[in-house]
Each structure stands twice: as C-alpha cells, then as structure tokens.
Amino acid sequence: MANDNNFFEKIMELGIGISVAQQMPNFLTQCLPNNQQPSSKTPPQVPSETAYYLVVDNAQAGPFKEDDLLIMIKNDLVRPETLVWKTGMAKWMCASRIPEINKLFLMSKIR
C-alpha cells in the first residue's frame, strides 16, 4: 500500500510539472519589457544609413552619407552655416544645428 501512495504521489508531481510547464510560455511573455514578444529566429533588418541633402551654390545636392559629409567638412566644402536637410526634418537647417553633423565637425578636427 505504501508503494501505491508513492506511485500516486509521483503521478501527481508529474501532472503538476506538466501543468506548470504548459503555463511557462505565457508567464515568460508577460515578464518581457513592454510585453514584447520574443525575437524571431531571423535577425532584424540592418538600419539604413541616413541620407543628407545640402544646399550648394543655391541648388540642392545629395543624397550624402555621413562619411561623405566628413570628407567634405575636412576639405572645407561643408561649413557650419551650410543648409542641410534629412528625412523627418520640417525645414532646412544650418549644419551646425544638427547634432549628427555637428559631431562630424568635431571629428574632423581630431583626425
């Protein structure tokens, strides 16, 4: 009779273990920040590089990548007052007022 109780205890433990295991995915999903789903098996898309447009001799020029702008800054072709635009901006702005480009001015001085 003791063996019968031991058998039933093991079956109960197994049933409880299976029940907990079935609930685990929902529990883990709720624990992720902002209820984010676990990432898929494929990596996310590589972010595309920002394209910048300049006003050169009163005409629009571009698109240019940051690497291109750095070279132009080093050769004094782009200055802090050069007008620049990129997707998401409401209007043209001086290059020195755009943080990503202002960073390039600083980098041009140390390289």
Short mmCIF file of C-alpha atoms in Angstrom, two decimals:
data_model
loop_
_atom_site.label_atom_id
_atom_site.label_comp_id
_atom_site.label_asym_id
_atom_site.label_seq_id
_atom_site.Cartn_x
_atom_site.Cartn_y
_atom_site.Cartn_z
CA MET A 1 0.00 0.00 0.00
CA ALA A 2 2.94 2.31 0.68
CA ASN A 3 4.14 1.73 -2.88
CA ASP A 4 0.66 2.67 -4.22
CA ASN A 5 0.80 6.01 -2.37
CA ASN A 6 4.32 6.64 -3.65
CA PHE A 7 3.13 5.89 -7.20
CA PHE A 8 0.19 8.29 -6.89
CA GLU A 9 2.46 10.97 -5.42
CA LYS A 10 4.81 10.64 -8.41
CA ILE A 11 1.87 10.84 -10.86
CA MET A 12 0.60 13.97 -9.07
CA GLU A 13 4.08 15.56 -9.21
CA LEU A 14 4.30 14.74 -12.91
CA GLY A 15 0.85 16.27 -13.56
CA ILE A 16 1.74 19.41 -11.65
CA GLY A 17 5.07 19.65 -13.51
CA ILE A 18 3.37 19.35 -16.89
CA SER A 19 0.77 21.95 -15.90
CA VAL A 20 3.45 24.43 -14.82
CA ALA A 21 5.47 23.77 -17.99
CA GLN A 22 2.42 24.50 -20.17
CA GLN A 23 1.86 27.84 -18.43
CA MET A 24 5.52 28.89 -18.60
CA PRO A 25 5.48 30.50 -22.12
CA ASN A 26 2.60 32.82 -21.19
CA PHE A 27 4.28 33.73 -17.92
CA LEU A 28 7.62 34.49 -19.61
CA THR A 29 5.95 36.60 -22.31
CA GLN A 30 4.33 38.72 -19.61
CA CYS A 31 7.72 39.21 -17.94
CA LEU A 32 9.32 40.73 -21.04
CA PRO A 33 9.57 44.56 -21.02
CA ASN A 34 6.54 46.23 -22.59
CA ASN A 35 5.04 42.79 -23.27
CA GLN A 36 7.43 42.37 -26.21
CA GLN A 37 7.27 39.06 -27.96
CA PRO A 38 10.49 37.06 -28.05
CA SER A 39 12.59 37.85 -31.08
CA SER A 40 12.21 35.76 -34.18
CA LYS A 41 14.89 33.39 -35.40
CA THR A 42 16.00 35.82 -38.09
CA PRO A 43 17.92 38.98 -37.19
CA PRO A 44 16.26 42.37 -37.63
CA GLN A 45 16.86 44.41 -40.75
CA VAL A 46 20.05 46.41 -40.84
CA PRO A 47 19.13 50.06 -40.32
CA SER A 48 19.62 52.12 -43.44
CA GLU A 49 22.09 54.96 -43.33
CA THR A 50 20.63 58.46 -43.12
CA ALA A 51 20.75 60.42 -46.36
CA TYR A 52 21.56 64.12 -46.07
CA TYR A 53 20.90 66.82 -48.66
CA LEU A 54 22.82 70.09 -48.87
CA VAL A 55 22.33 73.47 -50.49
CA VAL A 56 25.42 74.08 -52.63
CA ASP A 57 25.58 77.21 -54.83
CA ASN A 58 21.84 77.78 -54.27
CA ALA A 59 20.97 74.28 -55.54
CA GLN A 60 20.07 71.06 -53.79
CA ALA A 61 22.80 68.41 -53.77
CA GLY A 62 22.77 64.87 -52.46
CA PRO A 63 21.99 62.47 -51.01
CA PHE A 64 25.18 62.16 -48.98
CA LYS A 65 26.17 59.71 -46.23
CA GLU A 66 27.90 60.82 -43.02
CA ASP A 67 31.23 59.52 -44.34
CA ASP A 68 30.83 61.74 -47.41
CA LEU A 69 29.98 64.73 -45.24
CA LEU A 70 33.05 64.16 -43.07
CA ILE A 71 35.29 64.25 -46.13
CA MET A 72 33.56 67.40 -47.39
CA ILE A 73 33.94 69.03 -43.96
CA LYS A 74 37.66 68.19 -43.89
CA ASN A 75 38.02 69.79 -47.34
CA ASP A 76 36.06 72.87 -46.19
CA LEU A 77 33.26 72.16 -48.67
CA VAL A 78 30.66 71.92 -45.92
CA ARG A 79 30.69 74.62 -43.26
CA PRO A 80 28.66 75.18 -40.10
CA GLU A 81 26.36 77.57 -42.00
CA THR A 82 25.71 75.14 -44.91
CA LEU A 83 21.99 74.34 -45.14
CA VAL A 84 21.20 70.66 -44.59
CA TRP A 85 18.03 68.57 -44.71
CA LYS A 86 17.22 64.92 -43.99
CA THR A 87 14.02 62.90 -43.86
CA GLY A 88 11.99 63.85 -40.81
CA MET A 89 13.10 67.49 -40.70
CA ALA A 90 10.44 70.14 -41.27
CA LYS A 91 12.85 72.61 -42.87
CA TRP A 92 16.44 73.19 -43.93
CA MET A 93 18.81 73.94 -41.05
CA CYS A 94 22.40 75.07 -40.64
CA ALA A 95 24.72 72.08 -40.40
CA SER A 96 25.99 73.20 -37.00
CA ARG A 97 22.45 72.90 -35.57
CA ILE A 98 22.10 69.21 -36.49
CA PRO A 99 23.71 67.08 -33.75
CA GLU A 100 24.89 64.27 -36.07
CA ILE A 101 26.62 66.73 -38.38
CA ASN A 102 27.94 68.90 -35.59
CA LYS A 103 29.63 65.73 -34.30
CA LEU A 104 31.32 65.43 -37.73
CA PHE A 105 32.74 68.95 -37.38
CA LEU A 106 34.29 67.91 -34.06
CA MET A 107 35.60 64.64 -35.52
CA SER A 108 37.21 66.48 -38.45
CA LYS A 109 39.40 68.42 -36.02
CA ILE A 110 40.80 65.36 -34.26
CA ARG A 111 41.55 63.17 -37.26
#
